C-alpha positions as a LaTeX table, in Angstrom:
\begin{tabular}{lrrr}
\hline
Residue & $x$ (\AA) & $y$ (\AA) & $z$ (\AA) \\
\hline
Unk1 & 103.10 & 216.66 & 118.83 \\
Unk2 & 104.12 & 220.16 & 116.79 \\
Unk3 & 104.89 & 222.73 & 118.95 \\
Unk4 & 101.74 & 224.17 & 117.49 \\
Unk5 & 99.22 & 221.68 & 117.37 \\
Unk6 & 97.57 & 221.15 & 113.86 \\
Unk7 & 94.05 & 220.20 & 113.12 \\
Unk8 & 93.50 & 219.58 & 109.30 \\
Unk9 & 89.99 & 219.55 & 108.15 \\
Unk10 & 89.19 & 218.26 & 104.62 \\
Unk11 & 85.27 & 218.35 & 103.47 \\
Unk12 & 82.93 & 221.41 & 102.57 \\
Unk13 & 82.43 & 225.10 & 102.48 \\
Unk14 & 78.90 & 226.00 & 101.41 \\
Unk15 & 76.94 & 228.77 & 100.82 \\
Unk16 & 73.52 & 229.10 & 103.19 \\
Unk17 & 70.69 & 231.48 & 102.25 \\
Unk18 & 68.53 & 231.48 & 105.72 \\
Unk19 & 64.58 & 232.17 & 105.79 \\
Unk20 & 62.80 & 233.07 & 108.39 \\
Unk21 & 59.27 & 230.99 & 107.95 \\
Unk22 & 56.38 & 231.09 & 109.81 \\
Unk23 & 56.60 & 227.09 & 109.97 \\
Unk24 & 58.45 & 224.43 & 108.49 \\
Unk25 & 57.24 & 223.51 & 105.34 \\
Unk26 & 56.50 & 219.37 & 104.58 \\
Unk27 & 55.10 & 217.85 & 101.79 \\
Unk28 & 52.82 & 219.24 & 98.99 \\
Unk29 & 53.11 & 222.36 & 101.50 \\
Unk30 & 54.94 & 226.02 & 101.30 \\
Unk31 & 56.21 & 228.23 & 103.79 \\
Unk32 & 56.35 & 231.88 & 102.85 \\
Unk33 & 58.23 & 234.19 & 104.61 \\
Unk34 & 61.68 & 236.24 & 104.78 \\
Unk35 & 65.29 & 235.93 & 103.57 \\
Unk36 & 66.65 & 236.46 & 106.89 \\
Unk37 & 70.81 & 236.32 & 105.52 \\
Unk38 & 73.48 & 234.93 & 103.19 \\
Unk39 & 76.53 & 233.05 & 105.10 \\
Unk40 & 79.43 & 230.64 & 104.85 \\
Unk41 & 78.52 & 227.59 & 106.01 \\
Unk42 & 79.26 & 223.84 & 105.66 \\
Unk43 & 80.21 & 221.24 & 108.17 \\
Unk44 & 83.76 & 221.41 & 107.57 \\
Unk45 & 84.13 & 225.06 & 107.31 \\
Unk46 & 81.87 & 225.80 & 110.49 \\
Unk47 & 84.46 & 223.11 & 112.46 \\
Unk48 & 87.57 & 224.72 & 111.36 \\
Unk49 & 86.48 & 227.45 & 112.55 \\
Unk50 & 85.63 & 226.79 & 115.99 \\
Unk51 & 88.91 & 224.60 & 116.89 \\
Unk52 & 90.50 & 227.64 & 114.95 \\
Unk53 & 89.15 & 230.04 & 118.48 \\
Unk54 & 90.95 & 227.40 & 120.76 \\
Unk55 & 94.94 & 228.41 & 119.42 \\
Unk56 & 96.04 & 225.40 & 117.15 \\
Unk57 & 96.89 & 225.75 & 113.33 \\
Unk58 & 94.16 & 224.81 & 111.39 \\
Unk59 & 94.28 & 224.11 & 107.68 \\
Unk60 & 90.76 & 223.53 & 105.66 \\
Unk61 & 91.01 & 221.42 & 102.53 \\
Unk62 & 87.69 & 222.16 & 100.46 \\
Unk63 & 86.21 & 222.95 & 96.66 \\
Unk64 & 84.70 & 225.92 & 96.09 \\
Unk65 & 83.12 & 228.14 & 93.24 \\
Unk66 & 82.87 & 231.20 & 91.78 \\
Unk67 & 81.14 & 234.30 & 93.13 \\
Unk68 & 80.69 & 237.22 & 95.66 \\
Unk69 & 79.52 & 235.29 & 98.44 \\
Unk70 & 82.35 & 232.56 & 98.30 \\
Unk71 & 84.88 & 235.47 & 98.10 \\
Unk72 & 83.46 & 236.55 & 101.40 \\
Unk73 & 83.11 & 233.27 & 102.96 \\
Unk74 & 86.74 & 232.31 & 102.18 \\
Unk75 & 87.98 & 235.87 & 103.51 \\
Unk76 & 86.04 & 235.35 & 107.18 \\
Unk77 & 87.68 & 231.86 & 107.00 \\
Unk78 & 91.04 & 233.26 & 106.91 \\
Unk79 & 90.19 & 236.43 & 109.66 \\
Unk80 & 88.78 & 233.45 & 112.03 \\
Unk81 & 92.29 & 232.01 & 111.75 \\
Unk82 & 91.42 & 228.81 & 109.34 \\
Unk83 & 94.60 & 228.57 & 106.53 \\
Unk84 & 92.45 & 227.40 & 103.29 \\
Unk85 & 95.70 & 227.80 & 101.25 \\
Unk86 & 95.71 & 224.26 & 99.88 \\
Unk87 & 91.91 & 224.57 & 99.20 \\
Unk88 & 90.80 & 224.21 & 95.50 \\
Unk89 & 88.23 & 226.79 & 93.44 \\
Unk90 & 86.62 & 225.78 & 90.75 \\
Unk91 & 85.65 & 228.79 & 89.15 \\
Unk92 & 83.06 & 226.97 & 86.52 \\
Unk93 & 80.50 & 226.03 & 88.73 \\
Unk94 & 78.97 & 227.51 & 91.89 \\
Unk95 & 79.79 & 226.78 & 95.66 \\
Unk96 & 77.72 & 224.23 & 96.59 \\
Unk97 & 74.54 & 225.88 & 98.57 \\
Unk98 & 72.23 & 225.08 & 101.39 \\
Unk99 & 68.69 & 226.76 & 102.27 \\
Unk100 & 67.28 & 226.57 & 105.55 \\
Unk101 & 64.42 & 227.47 & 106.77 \\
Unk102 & 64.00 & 228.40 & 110.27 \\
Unk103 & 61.10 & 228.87 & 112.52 \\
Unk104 & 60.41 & 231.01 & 115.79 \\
Unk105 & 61.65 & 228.09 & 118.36 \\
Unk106 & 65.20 & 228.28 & 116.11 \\
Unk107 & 64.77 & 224.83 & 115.08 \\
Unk108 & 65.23 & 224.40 & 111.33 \\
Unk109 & 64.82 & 222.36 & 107.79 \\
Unk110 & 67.69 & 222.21 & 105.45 \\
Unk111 & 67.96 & 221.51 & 102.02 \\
Unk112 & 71.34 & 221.14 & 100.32 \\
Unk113 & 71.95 & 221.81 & 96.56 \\
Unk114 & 75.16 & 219.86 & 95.45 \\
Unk115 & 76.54 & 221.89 & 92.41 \\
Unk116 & 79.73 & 219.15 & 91.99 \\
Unk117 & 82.09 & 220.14 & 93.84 \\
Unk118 & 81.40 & 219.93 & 97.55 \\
Unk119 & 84.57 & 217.49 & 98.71 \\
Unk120 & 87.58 & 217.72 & 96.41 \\
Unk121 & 88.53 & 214.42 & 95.12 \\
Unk122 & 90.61 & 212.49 & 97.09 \\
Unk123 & 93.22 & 212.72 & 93.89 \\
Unk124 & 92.97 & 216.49 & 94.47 \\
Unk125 & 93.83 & 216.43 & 97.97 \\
Unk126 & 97.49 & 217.22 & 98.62 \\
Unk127 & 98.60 & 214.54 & 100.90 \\
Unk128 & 101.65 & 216.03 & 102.06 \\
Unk129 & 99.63 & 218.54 & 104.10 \\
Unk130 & 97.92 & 215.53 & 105.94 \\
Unk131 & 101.70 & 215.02 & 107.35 \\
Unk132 & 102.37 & 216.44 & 110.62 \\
Unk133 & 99.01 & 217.18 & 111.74 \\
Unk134 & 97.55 & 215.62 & 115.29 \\
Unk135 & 94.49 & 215.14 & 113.90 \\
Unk136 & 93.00 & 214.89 & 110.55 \\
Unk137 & 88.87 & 215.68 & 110.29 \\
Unk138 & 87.23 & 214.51 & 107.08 \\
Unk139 & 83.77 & 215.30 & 106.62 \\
Unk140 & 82.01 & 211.44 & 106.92 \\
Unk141 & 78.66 & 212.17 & 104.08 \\
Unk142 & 80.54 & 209.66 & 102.06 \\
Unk143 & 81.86 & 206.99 & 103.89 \\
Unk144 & 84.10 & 205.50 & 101.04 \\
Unk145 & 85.66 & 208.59 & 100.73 \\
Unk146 & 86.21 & 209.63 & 104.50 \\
Unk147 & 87.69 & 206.20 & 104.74 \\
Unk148 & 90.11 & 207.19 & 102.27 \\
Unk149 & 90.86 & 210.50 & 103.74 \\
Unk150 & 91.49 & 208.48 & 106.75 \\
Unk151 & 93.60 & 206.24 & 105.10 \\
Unk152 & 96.07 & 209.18 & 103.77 \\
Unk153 & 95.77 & 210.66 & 107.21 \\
Unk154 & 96.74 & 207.38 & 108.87 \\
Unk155 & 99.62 & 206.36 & 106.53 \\
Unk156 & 100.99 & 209.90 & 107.28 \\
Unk157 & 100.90 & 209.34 & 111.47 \\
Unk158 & 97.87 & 211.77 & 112.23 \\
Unk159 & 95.05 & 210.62 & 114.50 \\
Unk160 & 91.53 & 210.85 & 112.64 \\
Unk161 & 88.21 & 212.12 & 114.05 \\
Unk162 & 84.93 & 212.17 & 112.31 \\
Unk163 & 81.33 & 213.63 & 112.90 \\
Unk164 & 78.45 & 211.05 & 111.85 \\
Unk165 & 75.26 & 212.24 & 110.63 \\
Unk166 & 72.55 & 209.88 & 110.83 \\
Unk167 & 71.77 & 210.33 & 106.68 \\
Unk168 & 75.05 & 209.39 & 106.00 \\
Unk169 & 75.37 & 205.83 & 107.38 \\
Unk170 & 73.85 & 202.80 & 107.96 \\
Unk171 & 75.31 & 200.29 & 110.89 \\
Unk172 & 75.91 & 196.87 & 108.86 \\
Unk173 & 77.23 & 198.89 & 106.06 \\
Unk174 & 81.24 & 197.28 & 105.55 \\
Unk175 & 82.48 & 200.95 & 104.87 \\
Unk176 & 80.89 & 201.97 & 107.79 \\
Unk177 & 82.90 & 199.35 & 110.04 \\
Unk178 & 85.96 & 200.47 & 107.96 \\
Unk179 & 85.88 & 204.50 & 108.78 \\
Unk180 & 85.22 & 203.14 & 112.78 \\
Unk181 & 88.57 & 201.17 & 112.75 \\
Unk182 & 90.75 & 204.27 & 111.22 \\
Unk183 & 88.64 & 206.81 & 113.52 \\
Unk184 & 90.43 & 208.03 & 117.05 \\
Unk185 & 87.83 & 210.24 & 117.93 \\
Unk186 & 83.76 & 209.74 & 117.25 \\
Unk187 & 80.63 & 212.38 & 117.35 \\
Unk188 & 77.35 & 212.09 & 116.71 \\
Unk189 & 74.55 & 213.09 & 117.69 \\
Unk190 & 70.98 & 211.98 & 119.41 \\
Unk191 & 69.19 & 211.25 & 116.16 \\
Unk192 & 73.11 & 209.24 & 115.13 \\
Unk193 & 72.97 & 207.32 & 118.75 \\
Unk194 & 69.18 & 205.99 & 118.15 \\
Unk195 & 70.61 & 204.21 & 114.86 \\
Unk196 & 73.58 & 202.18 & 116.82 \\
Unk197 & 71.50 & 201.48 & 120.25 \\
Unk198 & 68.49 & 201.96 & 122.18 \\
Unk199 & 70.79 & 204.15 & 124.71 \\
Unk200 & 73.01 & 206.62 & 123.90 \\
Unk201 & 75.66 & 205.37 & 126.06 \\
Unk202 & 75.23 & 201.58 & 124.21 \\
Unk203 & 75.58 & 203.59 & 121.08 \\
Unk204 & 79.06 & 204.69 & 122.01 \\
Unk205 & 79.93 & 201.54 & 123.58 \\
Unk206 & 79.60 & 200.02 & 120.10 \\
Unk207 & 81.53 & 202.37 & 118.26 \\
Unk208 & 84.13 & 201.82 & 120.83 \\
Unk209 & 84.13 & 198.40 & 120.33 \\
Unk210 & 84.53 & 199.13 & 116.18 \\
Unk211 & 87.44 & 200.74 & 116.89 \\
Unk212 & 86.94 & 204.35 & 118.06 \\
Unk213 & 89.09 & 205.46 & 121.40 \\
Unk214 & 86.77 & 208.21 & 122.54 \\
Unk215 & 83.32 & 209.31 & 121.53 \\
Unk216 & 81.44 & 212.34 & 121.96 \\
Unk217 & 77.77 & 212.18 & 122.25 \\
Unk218 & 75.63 & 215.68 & 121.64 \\
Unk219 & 72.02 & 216.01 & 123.10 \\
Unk220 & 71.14 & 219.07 & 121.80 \\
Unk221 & 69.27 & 221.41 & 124.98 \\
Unk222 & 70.62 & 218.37 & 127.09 \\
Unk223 & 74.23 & 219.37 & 126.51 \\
Unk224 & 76.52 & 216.38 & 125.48 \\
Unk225 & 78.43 & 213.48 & 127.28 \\
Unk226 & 81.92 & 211.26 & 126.38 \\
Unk227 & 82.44 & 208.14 & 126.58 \\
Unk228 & 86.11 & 206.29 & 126.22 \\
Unk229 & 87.70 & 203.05 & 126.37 \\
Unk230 & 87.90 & 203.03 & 130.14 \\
Unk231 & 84.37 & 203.46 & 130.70 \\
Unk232 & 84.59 & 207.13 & 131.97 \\
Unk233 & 81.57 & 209.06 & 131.51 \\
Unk234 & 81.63 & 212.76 & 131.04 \\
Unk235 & 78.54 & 214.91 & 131.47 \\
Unk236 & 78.43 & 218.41 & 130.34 \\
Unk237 & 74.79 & 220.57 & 130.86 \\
Unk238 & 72.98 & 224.38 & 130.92 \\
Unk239 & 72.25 & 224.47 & 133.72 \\
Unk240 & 70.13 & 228.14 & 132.41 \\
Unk241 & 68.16 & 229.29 & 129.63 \\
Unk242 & 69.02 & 229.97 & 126.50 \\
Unk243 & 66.91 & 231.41 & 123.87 \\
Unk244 & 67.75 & 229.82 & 120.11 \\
Unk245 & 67.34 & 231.24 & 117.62 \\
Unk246 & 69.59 & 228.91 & 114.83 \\
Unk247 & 70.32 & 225.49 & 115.47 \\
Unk248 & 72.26 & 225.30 & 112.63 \\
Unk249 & 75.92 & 224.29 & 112.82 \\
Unk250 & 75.76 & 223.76 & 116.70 \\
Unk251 & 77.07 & 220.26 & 116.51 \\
Unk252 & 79.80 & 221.31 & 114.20 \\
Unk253 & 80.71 & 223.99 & 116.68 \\
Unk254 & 80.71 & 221.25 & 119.46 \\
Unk255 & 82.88 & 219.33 & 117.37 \\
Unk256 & 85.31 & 222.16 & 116.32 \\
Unk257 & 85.75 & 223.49 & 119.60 \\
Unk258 & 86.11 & 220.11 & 121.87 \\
Unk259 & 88.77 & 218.92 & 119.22 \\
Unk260 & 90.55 & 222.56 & 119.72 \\
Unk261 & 90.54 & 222.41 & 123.11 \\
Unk262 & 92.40 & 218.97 & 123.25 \\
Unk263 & 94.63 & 219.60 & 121.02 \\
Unk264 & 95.36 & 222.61 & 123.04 \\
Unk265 & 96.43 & 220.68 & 126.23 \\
Unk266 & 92.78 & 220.54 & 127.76 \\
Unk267 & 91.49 & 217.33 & 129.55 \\
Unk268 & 88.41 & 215.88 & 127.97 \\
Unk269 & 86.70 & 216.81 & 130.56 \\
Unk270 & 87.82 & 220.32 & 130.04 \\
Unk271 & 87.34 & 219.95 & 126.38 \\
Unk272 & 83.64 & 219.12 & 126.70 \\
Unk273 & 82.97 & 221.64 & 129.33 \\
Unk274 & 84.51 & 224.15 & 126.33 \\
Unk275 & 82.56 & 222.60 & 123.51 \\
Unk276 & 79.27 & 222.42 & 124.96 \\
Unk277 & 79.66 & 226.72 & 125.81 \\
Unk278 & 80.45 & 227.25 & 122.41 \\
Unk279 & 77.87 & 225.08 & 120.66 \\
Unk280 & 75.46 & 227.55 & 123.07 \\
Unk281 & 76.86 & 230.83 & 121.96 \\
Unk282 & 76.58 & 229.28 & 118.19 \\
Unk283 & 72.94 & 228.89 & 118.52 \\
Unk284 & 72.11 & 232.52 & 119.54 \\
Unk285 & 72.96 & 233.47 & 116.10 \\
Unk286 & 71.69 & 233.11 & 112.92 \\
Unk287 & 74.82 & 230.94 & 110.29 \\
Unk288 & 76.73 & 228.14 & 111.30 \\
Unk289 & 79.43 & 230.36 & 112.46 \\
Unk290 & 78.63 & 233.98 & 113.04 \\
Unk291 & 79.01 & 233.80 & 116.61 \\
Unk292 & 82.68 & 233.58 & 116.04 \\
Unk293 & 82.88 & 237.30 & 114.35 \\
Unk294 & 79.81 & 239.04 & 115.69 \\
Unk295 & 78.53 & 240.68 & 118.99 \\
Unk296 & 77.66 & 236.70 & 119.95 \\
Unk297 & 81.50 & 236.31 & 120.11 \\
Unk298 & 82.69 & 234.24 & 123.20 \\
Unk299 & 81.85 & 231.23 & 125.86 \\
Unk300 & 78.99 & 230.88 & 127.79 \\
Unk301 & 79.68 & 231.82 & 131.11 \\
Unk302 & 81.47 & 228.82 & 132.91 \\
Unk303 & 79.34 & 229.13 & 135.86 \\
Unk304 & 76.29 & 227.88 & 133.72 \\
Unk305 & 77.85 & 224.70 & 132.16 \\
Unk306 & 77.76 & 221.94 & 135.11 \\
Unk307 & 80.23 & 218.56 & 134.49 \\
Unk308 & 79.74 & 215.01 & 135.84 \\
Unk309 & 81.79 & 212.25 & 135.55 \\
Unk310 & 80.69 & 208.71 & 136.23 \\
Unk311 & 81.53 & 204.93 & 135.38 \\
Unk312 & 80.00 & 203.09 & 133.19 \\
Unk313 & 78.73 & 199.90 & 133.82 \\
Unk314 & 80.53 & 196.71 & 132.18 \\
\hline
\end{tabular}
């Protein structure tokens, strides 16, 4: 490893307008109610971020527009430590946008708004930057082109770790078997797990089994849990309350943060412990990443996050 370790990211940066509704709107309905901010968001972004808190070089390799609110989004990038020098702006079209709607219990509904330039193309990526990092994270919505992110990351001796959202995949899908056998390092989340296996635990047994070394499993107000090729579970809860108020980008701060902490020296079980207290703190704020710069800045208080560690059954 560098003496610095090096996380590159390479995926999104968005824009998110949030409004506070009275409740989620479904369909042939309307919510009305108020425009509660403007932030940087996007998976990528919001996980660069996070590992960024942890002290390991972080590069972000997005596509982003023109406009005011990029301008800003790209400068808190680089004052949260995140280098986007070898990002791309295409100053033609907008930065692609999300709006969310939020209600009183924090939980939320998100639309995205692709403007054509979310993900560079892979022949705009600049491969040489992929060389030398520990770990390359590409943003899995596409799985043909993660796998070829993961391909350029693998051919230039970086480990690869990817975040699967439960839209973005399907299990007999042959790309989807592909990204598993070039991906280190797994997350996903509850709604992700019920799509592999009837058990979370199954669920990362299988992706183990396609390939991944260790997988990261996050359960929301249940905390999250690891599983890896030895069977050893991980458990990391609240044990407290927490009042949320944005759920939005708390599994990309989970993410961000457990993959900072290991490249940072920590033990998984350290790493989770760290992940899980920052993916709290995110969710007391409104953006995908304003805990990181606001009065919300820091980690839950140790003593509230309890660890387990357990066997898994063959």
């Amino acid at each position: 490893m560098s003496a610095v370790p090096r996380l590159v990211v390479v995926g999104d940066a968005s824009i998110d307008y949030f409004v506070q509704v009275p409740h989620i709107a479904g369909n042939d309905n309307k919510a009305i109610g108020s425009l509660t901010g403007v932030y940087g968001g996007g998976m990528s972004a919001n996980l660069a971020a996070a590992a960024a808190q942890h002290g390991i070089a972080v590069d972000l390799i997005t596509k982003t527009g023109a406009g005011p609110d990029t301008d800003a989004a790209l400068a808190e990038l680089r004052q949260l430590g995140v280098s986007i020098e070898h990002s791309l702006r295409d100053l033609e079209h907008p930065t692609w946008m999300c709006f969310v709607q939020l209600d009183a219990s924090g939980e939320k509904a998100l639309t995205g708004a692709d403007t054509g330039i979310k993900v560079p193309a892979i022949e705009e990526i600049d491969a040489s930057v992929l060389a030398g990092a520990d770990l390359v994270a590409p943003l899995a919505d596409d799985l043909e082109w993660a796998s070829a992110v993961a391909e350029l990351a693998r051919e230039r001796g970086a480990r690869v770790a990817v975040d699967l959202e439960p839209d973005a995949f399907e299990p007999d899908q042959p790309e989807f078997a592909r990204l598993l056998g070039l991906s280190d390092i797994v997350f996903l989340n509850a709604a992700s797990a019920t799509k592999l296996a009837a058990e979370p635990r199954d669920a990362a047994r299988r992706l183990i089994q396609l390939g991944a070394e260790l997988v990261v499993i996050s359960e929301g107000a249940h905390g999250a849990s690891t599983l890896d090729r030895d069977g050893v579970v991980h458990r990391a809860r609240l044990c407290g309350e927490v009042t949320a108020v944005d759920t939005t980008g708390a599994g990309d701060a989970l993410a961000g943060a457990f993959l900072g902490a290991l490249l940072a020296g920590a033990e998984v079980r350290e790493s989770l412990r760290r992940a899980v207290a920052q993916a709290t703190r995110c969710v007391t704020a409104v953006g995908g990443r304003t805990y990181l710069s606001g009065s919300q800045r820091g980690e839950w208080p140790d003593e509230l996050i309890t660890i387990t560690t357990e066997r898994y059954p063959s």
